[in-house]
Coordinates of C-alpha atoms and ligand atoms in Angstrom, one line a residue:
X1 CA -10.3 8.8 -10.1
X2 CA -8.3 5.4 -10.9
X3 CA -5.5 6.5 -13.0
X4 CA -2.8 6.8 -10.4
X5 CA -0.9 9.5 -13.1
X6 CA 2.5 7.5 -12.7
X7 CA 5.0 9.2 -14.8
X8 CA 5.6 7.7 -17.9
X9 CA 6.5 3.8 -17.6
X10 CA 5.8 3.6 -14.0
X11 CA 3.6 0.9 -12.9
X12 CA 4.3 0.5 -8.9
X13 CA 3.8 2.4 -5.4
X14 CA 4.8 2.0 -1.9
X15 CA 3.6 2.5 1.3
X16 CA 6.8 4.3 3.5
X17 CA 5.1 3.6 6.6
X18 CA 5.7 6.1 9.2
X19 CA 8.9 7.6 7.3
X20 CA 9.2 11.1 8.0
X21 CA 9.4 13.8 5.1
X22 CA 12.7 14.5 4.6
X23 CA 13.7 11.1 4.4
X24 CA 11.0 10.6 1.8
X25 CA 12.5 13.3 0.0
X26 CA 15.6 11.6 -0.1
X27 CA 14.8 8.3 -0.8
X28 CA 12.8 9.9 -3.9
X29 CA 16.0 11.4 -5.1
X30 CA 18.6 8.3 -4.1
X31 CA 16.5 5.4 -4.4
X32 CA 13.3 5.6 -5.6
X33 CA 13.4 7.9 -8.2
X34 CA 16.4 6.1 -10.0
X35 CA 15.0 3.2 -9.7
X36 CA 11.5 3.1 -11.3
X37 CA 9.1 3.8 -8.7
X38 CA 5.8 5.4 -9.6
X39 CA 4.7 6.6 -6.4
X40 CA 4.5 6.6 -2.4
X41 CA 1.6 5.9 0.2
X42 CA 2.7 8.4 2.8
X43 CA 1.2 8.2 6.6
X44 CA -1.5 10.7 7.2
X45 CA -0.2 14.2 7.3
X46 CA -2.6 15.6 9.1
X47 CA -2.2 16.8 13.0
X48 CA -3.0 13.5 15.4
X49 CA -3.5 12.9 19.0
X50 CA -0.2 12.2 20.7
X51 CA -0.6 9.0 23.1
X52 CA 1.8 9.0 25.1
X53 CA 0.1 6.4 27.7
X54 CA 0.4 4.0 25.1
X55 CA 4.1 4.1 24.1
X56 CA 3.4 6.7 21.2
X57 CA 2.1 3.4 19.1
X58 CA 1.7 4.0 15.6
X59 CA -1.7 4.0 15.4
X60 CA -2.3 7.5 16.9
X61 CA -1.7 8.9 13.4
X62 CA -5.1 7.3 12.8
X63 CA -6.7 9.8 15.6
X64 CA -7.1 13.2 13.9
X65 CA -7.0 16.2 16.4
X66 CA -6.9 19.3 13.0
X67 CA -6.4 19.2 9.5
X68 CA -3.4 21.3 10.1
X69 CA 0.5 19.5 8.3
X70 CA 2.0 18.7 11.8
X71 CA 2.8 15.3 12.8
X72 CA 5.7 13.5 13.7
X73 CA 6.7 12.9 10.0
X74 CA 7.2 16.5 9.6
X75 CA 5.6 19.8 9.5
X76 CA 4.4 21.9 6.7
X77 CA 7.3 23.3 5.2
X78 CA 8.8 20.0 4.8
X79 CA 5.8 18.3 3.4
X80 CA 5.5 20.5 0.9
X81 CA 9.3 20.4 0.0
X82 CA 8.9 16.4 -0.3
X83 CA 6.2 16.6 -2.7
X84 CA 8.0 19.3 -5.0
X85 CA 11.4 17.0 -4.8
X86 CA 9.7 13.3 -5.3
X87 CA 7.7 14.8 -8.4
X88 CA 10.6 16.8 -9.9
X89 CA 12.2 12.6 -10.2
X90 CA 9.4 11.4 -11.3
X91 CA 7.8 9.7 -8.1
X92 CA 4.2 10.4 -7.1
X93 CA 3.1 11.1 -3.5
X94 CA -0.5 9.6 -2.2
X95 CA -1.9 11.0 1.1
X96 CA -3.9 8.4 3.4
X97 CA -6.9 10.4 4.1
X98 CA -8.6 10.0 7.6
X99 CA -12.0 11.7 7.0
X100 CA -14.1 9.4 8.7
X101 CA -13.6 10.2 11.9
X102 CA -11.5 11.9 14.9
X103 CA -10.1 10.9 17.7
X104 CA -11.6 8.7 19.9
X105 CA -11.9 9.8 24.1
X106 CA -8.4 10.0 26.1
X107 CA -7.0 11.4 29.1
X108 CA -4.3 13.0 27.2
X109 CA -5.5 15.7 24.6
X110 CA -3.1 17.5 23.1
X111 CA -1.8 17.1 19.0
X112 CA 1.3 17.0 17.2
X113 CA 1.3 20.4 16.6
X114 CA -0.2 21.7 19.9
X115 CA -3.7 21.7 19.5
X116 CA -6.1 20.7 22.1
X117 CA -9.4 19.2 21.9
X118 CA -12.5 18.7 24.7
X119 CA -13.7 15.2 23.8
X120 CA -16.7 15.6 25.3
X121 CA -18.0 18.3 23.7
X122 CA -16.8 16.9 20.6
X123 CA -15.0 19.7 20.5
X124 CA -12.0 20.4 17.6
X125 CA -11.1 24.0 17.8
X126 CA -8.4 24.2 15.5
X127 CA -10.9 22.6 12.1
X128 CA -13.2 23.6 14.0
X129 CA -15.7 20.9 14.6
X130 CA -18.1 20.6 17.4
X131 CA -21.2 18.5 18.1
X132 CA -23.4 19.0 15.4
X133 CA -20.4 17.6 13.1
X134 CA -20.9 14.4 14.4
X135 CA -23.4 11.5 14.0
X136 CA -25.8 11.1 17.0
X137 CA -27.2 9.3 18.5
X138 CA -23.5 8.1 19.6
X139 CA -23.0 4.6 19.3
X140 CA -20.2 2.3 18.6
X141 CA -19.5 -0.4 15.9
X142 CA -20.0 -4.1 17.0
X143 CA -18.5 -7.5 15.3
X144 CA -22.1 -8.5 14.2
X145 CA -22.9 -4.9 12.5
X146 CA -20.7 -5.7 9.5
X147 CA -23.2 -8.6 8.7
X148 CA -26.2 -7.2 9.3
X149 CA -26.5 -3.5 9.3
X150 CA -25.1 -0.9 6.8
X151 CA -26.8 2.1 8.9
X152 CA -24.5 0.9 12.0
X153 CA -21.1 0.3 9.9
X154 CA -21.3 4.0 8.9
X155 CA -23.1 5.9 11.5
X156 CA -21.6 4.6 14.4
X157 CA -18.1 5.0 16.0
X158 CA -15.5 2.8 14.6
X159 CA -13.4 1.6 18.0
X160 CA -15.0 4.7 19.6
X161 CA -13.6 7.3 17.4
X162 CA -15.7 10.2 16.9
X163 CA -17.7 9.6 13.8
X164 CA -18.6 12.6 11.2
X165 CA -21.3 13.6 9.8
X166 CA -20.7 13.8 6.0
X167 CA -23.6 14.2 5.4
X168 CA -23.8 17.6 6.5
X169 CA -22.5 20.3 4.0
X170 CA -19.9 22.2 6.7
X171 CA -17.9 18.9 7.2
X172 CA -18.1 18.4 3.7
X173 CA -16.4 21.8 3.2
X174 CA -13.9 21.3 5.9
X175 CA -12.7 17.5 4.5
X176 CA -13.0 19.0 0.5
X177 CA -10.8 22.1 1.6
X178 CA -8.3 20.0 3.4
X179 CA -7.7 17.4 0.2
X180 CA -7.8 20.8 -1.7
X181 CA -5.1 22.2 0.2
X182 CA -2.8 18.9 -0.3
X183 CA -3.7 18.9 -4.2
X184 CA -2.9 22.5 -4.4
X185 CA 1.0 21.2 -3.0
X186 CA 1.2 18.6 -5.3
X187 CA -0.2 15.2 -4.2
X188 CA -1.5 12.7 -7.1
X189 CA -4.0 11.3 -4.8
X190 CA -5.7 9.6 -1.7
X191 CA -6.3 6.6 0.0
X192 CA -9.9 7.1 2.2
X193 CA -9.1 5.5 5.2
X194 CA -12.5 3.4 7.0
X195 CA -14.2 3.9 3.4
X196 CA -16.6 1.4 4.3
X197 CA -18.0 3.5 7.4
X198 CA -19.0 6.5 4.8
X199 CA -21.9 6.7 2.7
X200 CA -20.7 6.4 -0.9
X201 CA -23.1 8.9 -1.9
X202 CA -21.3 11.1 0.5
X203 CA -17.8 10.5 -0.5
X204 CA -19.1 11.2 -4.4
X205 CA -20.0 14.5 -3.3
X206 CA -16.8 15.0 -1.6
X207 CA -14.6 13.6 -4.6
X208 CA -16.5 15.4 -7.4
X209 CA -15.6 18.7 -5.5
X210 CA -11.8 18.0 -5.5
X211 CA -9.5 20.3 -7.6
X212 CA -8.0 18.9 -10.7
X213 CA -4.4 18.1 -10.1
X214 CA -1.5 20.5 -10.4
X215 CA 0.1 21.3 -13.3
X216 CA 2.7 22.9 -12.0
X217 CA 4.2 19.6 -10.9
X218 CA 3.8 17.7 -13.9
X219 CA 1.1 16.5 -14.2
X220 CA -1.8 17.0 -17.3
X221 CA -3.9 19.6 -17.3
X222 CA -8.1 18.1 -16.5
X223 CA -6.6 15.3 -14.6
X224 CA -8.7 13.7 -11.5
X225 CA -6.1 12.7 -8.2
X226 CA -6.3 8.9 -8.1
X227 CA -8.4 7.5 -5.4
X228 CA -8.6 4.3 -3.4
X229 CA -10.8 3.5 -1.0
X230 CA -9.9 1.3 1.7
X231 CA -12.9 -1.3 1.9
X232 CA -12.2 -4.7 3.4
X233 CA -14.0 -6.9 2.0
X234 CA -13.5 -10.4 1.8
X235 CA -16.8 -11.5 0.9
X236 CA -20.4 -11.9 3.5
X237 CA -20.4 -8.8 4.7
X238 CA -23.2 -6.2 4.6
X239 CA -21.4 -3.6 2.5
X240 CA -19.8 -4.9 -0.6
X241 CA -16.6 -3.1 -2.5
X242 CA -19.1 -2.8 -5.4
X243 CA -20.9 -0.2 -3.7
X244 CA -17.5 1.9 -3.9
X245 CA -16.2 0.6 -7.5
X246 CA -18.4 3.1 -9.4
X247 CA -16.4 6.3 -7.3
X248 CA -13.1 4.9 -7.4
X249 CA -10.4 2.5 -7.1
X250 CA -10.7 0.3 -3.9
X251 CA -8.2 -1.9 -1.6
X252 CA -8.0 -5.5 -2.8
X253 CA -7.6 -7.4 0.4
X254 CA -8.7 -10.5 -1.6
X255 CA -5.2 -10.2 -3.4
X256 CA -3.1 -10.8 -0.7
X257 CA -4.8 -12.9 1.0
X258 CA -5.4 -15.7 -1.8
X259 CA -1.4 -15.3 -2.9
X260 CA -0.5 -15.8 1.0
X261 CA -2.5 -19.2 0.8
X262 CA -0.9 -20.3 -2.0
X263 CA 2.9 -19.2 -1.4
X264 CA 2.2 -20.6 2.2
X265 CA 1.4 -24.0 0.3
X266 CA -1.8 -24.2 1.3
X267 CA -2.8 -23.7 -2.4
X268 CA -0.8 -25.1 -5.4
X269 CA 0.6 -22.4 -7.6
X270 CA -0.8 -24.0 -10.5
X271 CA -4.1 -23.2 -10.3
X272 CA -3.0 -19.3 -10.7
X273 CA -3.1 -19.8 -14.3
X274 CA -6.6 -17.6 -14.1
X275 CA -5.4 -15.3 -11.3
X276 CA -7.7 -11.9 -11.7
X277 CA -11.7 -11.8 -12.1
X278 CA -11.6 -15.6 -12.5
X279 CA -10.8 -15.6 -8.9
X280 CA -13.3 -13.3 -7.6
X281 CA -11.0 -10.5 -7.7
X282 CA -11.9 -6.9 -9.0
X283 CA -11.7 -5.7 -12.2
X284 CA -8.1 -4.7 -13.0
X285 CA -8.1 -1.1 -13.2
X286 CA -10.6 -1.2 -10.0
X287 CA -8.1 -2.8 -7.7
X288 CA -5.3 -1.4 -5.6
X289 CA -3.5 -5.0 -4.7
X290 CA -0.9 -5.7 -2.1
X291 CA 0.1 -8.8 -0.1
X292 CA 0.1 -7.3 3.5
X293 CA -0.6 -3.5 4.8
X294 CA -0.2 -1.7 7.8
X295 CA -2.7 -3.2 9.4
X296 CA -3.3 -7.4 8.8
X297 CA 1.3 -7.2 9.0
X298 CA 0.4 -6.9 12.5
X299 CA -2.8 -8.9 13.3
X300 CA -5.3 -5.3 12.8
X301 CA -8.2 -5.5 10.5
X302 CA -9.2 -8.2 8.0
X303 CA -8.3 -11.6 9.4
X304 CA -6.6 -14.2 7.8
X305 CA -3.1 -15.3 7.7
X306 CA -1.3 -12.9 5.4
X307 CA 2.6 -13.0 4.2
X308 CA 4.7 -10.6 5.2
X309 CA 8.6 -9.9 5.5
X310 CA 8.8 -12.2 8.7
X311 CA 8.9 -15.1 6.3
X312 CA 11.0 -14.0 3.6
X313 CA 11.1 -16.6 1.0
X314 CA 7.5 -17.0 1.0
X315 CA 7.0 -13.2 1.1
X316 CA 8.9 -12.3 -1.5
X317 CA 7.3 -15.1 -3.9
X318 CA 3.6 -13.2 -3.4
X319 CA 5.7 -10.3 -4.3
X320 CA 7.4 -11.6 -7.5
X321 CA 3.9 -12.4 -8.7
X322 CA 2.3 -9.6 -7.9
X323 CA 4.7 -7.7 -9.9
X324 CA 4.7 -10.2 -12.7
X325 CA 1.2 -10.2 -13.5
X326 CA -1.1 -8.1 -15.4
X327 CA -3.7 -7.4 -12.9
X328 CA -4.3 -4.6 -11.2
X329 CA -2.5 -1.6 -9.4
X330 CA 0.5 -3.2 -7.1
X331 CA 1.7 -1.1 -3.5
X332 CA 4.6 -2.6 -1.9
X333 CA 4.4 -2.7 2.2
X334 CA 7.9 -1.0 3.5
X335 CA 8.3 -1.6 7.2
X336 CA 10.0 -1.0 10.3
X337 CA 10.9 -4.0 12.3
X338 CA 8.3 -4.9 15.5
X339 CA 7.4 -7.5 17.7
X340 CA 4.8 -5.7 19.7
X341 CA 2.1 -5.3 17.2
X342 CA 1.0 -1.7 19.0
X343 CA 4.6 -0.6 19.3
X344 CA 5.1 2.8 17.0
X345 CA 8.3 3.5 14.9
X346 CA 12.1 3.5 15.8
X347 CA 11.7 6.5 18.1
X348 CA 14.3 8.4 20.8
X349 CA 13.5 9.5 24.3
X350 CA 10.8 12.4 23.1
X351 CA 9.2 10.9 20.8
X352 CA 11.3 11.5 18.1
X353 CA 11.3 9.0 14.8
X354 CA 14.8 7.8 14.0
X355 CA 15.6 8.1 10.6
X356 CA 16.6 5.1 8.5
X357 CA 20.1 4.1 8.1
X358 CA 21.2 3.3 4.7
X359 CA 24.0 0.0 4.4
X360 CA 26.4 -0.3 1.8
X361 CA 23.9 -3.1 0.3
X362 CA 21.2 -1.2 -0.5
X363 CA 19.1 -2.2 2.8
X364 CA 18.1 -0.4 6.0
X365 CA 19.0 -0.1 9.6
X366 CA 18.0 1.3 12.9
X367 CA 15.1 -0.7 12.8
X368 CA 13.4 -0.1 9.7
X369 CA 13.0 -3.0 7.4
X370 CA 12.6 -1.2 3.8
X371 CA 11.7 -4.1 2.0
X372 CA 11.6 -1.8 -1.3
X373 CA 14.9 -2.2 -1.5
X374 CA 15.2 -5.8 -1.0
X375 CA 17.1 -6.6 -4.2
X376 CA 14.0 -9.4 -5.3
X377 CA 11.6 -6.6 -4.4
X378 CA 12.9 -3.4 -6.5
X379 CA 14.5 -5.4 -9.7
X380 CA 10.7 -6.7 -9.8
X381 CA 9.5 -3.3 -10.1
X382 CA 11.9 -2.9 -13.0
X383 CA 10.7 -6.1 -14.1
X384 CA 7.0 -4.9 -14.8
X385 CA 8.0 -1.6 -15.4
X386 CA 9.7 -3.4 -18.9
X387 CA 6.6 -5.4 -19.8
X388 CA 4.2 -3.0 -19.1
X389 CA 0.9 -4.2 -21.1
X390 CA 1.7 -7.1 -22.3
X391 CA -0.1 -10.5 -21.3
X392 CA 0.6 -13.4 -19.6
X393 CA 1.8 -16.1 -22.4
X394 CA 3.4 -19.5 -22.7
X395 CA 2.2 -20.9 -18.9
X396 CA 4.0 -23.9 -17.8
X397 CA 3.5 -25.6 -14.4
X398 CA 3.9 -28.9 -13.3
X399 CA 0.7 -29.6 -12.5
X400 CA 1.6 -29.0 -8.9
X401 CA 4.1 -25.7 -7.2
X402 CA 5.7 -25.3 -10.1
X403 CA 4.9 -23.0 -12.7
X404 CA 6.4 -20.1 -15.4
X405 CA 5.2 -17.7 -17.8
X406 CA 6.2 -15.2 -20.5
X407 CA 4.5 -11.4 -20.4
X408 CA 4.7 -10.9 -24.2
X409 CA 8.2 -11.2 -25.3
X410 CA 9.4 -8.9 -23.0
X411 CA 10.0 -11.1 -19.7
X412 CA 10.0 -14.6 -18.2
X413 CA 9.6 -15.9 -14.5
X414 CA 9.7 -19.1 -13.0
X415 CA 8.4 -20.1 -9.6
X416 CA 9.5 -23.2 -7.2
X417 CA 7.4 -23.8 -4.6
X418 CA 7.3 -27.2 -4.2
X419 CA 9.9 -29.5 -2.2
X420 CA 11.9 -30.7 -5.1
X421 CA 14.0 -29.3 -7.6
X422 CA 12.8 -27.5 -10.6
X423 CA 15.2 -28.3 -14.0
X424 CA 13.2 -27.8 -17.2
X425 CA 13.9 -26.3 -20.6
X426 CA 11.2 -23.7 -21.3
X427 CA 10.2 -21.4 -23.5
X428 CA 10.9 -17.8 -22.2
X429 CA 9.8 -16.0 -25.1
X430 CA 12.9 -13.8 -25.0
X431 CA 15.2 -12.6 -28.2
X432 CA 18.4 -15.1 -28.3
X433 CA 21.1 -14.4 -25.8
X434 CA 22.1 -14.2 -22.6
X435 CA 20.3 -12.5 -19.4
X436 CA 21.3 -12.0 -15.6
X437 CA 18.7 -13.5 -13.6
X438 CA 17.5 -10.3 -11.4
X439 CA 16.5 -12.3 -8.4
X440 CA 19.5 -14.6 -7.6
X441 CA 21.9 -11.4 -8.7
X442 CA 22.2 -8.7 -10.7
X443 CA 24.0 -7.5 -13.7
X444 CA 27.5 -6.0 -12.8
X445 CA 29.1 -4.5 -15.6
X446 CA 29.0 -7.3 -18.6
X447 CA 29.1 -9.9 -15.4
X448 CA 26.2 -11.1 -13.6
X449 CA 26.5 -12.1 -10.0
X450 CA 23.5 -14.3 -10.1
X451 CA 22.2 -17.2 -12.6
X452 CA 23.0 -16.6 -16.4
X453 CA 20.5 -17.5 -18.9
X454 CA 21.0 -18.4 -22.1
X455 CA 18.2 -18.2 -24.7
X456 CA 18.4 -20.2 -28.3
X457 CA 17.0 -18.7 -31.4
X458 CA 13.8 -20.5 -30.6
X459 CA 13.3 -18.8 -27.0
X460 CA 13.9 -21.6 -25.2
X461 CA 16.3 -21.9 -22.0
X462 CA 16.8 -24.6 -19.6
X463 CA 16.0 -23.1 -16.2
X464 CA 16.8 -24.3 -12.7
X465 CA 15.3 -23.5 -9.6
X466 CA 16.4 -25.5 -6.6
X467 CA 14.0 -26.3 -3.3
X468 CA 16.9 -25.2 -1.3
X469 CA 17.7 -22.0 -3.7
X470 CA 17.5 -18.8 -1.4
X471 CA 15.1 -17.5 -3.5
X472 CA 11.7 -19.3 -5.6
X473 CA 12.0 -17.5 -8.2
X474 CA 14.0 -16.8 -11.3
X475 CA 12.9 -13.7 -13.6
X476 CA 14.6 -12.5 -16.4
X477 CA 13.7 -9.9 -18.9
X478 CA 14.4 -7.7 -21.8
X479 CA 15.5 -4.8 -20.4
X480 CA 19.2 -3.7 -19.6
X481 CA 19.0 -4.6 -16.0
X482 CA 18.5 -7.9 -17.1
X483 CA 20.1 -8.5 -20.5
X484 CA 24.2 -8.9 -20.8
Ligands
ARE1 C1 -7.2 2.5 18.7 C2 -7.2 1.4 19.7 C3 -8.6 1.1 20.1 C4 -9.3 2.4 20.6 C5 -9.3 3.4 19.5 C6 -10.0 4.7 19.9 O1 -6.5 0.3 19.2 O2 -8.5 0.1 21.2 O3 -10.7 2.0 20.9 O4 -7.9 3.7 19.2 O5 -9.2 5.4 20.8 C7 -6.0 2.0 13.6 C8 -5.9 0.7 14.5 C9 -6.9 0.8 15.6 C10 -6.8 2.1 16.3 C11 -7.1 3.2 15.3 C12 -7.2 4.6 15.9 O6 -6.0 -0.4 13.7 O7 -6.6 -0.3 16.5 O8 -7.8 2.1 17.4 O9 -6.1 3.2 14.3 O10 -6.0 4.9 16.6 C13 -12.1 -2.2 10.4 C14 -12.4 -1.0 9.5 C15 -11.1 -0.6 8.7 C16 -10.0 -0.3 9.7 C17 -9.8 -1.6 10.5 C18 -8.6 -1.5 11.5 O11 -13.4 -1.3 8.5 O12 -11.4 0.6 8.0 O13 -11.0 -1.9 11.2 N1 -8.7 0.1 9.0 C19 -8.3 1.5 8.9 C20 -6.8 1.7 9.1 C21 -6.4 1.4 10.5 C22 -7.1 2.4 11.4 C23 -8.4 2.8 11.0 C24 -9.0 2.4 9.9 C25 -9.0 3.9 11.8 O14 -6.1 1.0 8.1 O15 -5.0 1.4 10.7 O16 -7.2 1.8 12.8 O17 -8.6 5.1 11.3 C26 -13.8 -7.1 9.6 C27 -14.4 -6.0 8.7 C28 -13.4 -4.9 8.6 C29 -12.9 -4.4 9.9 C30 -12.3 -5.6 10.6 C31 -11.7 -5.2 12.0 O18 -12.7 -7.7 8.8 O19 -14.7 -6.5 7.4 O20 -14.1 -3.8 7.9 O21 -12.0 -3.4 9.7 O22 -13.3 -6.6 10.8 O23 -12.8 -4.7 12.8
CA2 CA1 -18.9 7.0 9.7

């Protein structure tokens, strides 16, 4: 369950949070596709509560009403036709699983595709579920349970939403059939949403009863979907992510959270020279690492001041390393623009979600922020896509916020995040010649519209990085987005 099945020489996915199918579908063939992208977190595709006392906000996705494909991304039909177009260009689709839990109790009780539930019966006719489904005694998560009491954490409600049973064989069958029916369209894998608050012994049973991927959409015959399981831990808790790493893959929050520190100076850069196990992280292949998600972009779950596309230049330096280094499995957060940290996604009158506008540029409007195709972002994806295996060599820093580092001799990249100027002649690694620095510009025609680099015959290049430079970083590489 941790090999994501990228197609060949795709390393990176992205979470297109709250984009609706179709536009997936076409971001897949215009965008994403072209570009090198391995796959896409999509929002949970299953029907949800619709909240409309609450502004629509886009957490009602995260309050299952059936396990029917109705939601406000799109309905069946276009689901399925998203999957069959992203894999037929190469890009993966990964479903966020909500299989936890329901909904929790509400006046309003109708879903996004019209079914109704009686919360309190516990009642789900369109699974259907009913009481006996549920864990009871009811009783609802508290702050303190996460350091005390593993029992609570998973038996109890999490924020009062209705909390399963998986330990009983019928809801078992109705979660298994339900990721069954998504494999059987074409989905690589899942992200199990609130992992912590199952039993691992549960989710094994669960997992091991999953289908083997499609073959009809490309991928190998025998192979597992790719799971991760969304645990938050950052250490002192109860329940520890190495309770889940023997299933599957699990959600690094660890990652982000130490590369917001130090691209928000509050750690010098130099002291990444051992970023990975060294610093507490998991095991490569066990870790699904991002800077921000859905939730800590906007103040929910883990705590901790994380980086995120409100402060650009900082934000995308996390990036840049992320993507430059060997560890782990990266996801790229794609966003639509909020100040109200409940508010759901550009929406019209009923409820509708307004498509993303595409500008001549390459970025987004109508609200959406789509930092995958913030030029830093994507030719970074590009960037690791090139270097693929190889390891980190040659590190330089300064012995402060300065540092720079070959993967094999396949790419360089240079940081600046200190308060001074960067102007050194290092050694990149690289064949002789010249390269288009991807993150200050890119390579138009034999021209490059950002720094050029020139590399002697004994890989060395003298590399500048100013404090005031838009960007803090420089990358270059052997591949011909990068080479002139
Ligand atoms: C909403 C309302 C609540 C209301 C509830 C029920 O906000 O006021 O009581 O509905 O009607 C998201 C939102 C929630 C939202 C929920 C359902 O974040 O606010 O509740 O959707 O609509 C814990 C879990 C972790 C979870 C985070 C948010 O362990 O699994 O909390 N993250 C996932 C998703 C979320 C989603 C859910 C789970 C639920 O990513 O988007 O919630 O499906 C410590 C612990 C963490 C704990 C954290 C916060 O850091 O280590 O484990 O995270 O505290 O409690
Ligand atoms: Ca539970």
């Amino acid at each position: 369950y941790k090999n994501p099945h990228y197609a060949s020489g795709r390393t990176t996915m992205v979470h297109l949070f709250e984009w609706k199918w179709d536009d997936i579908a076409a971001e897949c063939e215009r965008f994403l596709g072209p570009r090198g992208f391995g796959g896409i977190q999509i929002s949970p595709p299953n029907e949800n509560l619709v909240i409309w006392s609450r502004q629509r906000p886009w957490w009602e996705r995260y309050q299952p009403i059936s396990y029917r494909l109705v939601t406000r991304s799109g309905n069946e039909a276009q689901f399925t036709s998203m999957v069959r177009r992203c894999n037929d260009v190469g890009v993966r689709i990964y479903v966020d699983a909500i299989i936890n839990h329901m909904t929790g109790t509400w006046n309003e009780n109708t879903g996004t595709g019209g079914s109704t539930a009686n919360f309190g019966q516990w009642s789900y006719p369109s699974v259907p579920y009913g009481r006996n489904d549920f864990n009871f005694p009811h009783c609802v998560i508290s702050g303190n349970d996460y350091g005390c009491c593993p029992d609570r954490v998973r038996n109890c409600e999490l924020s009062g939403l209705k909390d399963l049973n998986q330990g009983t064989e019928y809801v078992r069958t109705q979660i298994v059939n339900y990721m069954n029916h998504l494999i059987s369209l074409g989905v690589a894998g899942f992200r199990i949403d609130a992992a912590k608050h199952m039993w691992p012994g549960d989710l094994r049973v669960i997992f091991d009863r999953l289908n083997n991927l499609n073959t009809a959409h490309g991928f190998p015959s025998g192979a597992r979907p790719y799971i991760y399981q969304e645990v938050i831990d950052l250490g002192g808790e109860a329940i520890s992510r190495d309770e889940y790493t023997p299933l599957a893959a699990v959600t690094e929050f660890k990652y982000g959270m130490e590369l917001s520190r130090c691209f928000q100076r509050n750690n010098q850069l130099r002291w990444l020279h051992n970023w990975g196990v060294g610093w507490g992280l998991l095991a490569s292949n066990d870790a699904l690492n991002f800077i921000d998600n859905h939730d800590n972009q906007r103040g929910h779950g883990a705590g901790g001041s994380i980086l995120t596309h409100k402060q650009a230049k900082q934000y995308k330096g996390a990036i840049a390393f992320m993507l430059a280094h060997p560890h782990g499995w990266p996801q790229l957060m794609s966003s639509f623009g909020f100040s109200d940290t409940e508010a759901g996604p550009p929406m019209d009158n009923s409820g509708n979600i307004v498509s993303p506008s595409i500008n001549s540029d390459n970025t987004c409007g109508n609200g959406w922020i789509c930092e995958h195709r913030w030029r830093q972002i994507y030719s970074m994806v590009a960037f690791r896509n090139r270097v693929g295996s190889t390891a980190v060599t040659n590190w330089w820093d300064n012995g402060g916020n300065q540092i720079a580092f070959c993967r094999g001799n396949q790419g360089f990249v240079a940081f600046n995040n200190d308060y001074w100027d960067l102007n050194q002649t290092l050694q990149t690694c690289l064949p002789a010649g010249t390269y288009c620095d991807v993150i200050s510009g890119e390579k138009s025609g034999n021209n490059c519209t950002g720094k050029r680099i020139t590399v002697g015959s004994d890989g060395r290049a003298s590399i500048s990085l100013g404090s005031n430079d838009y960007d803090m970083v420089l990358a270059i590489h052997a591949g011909t987005e990068s080479r002139l």
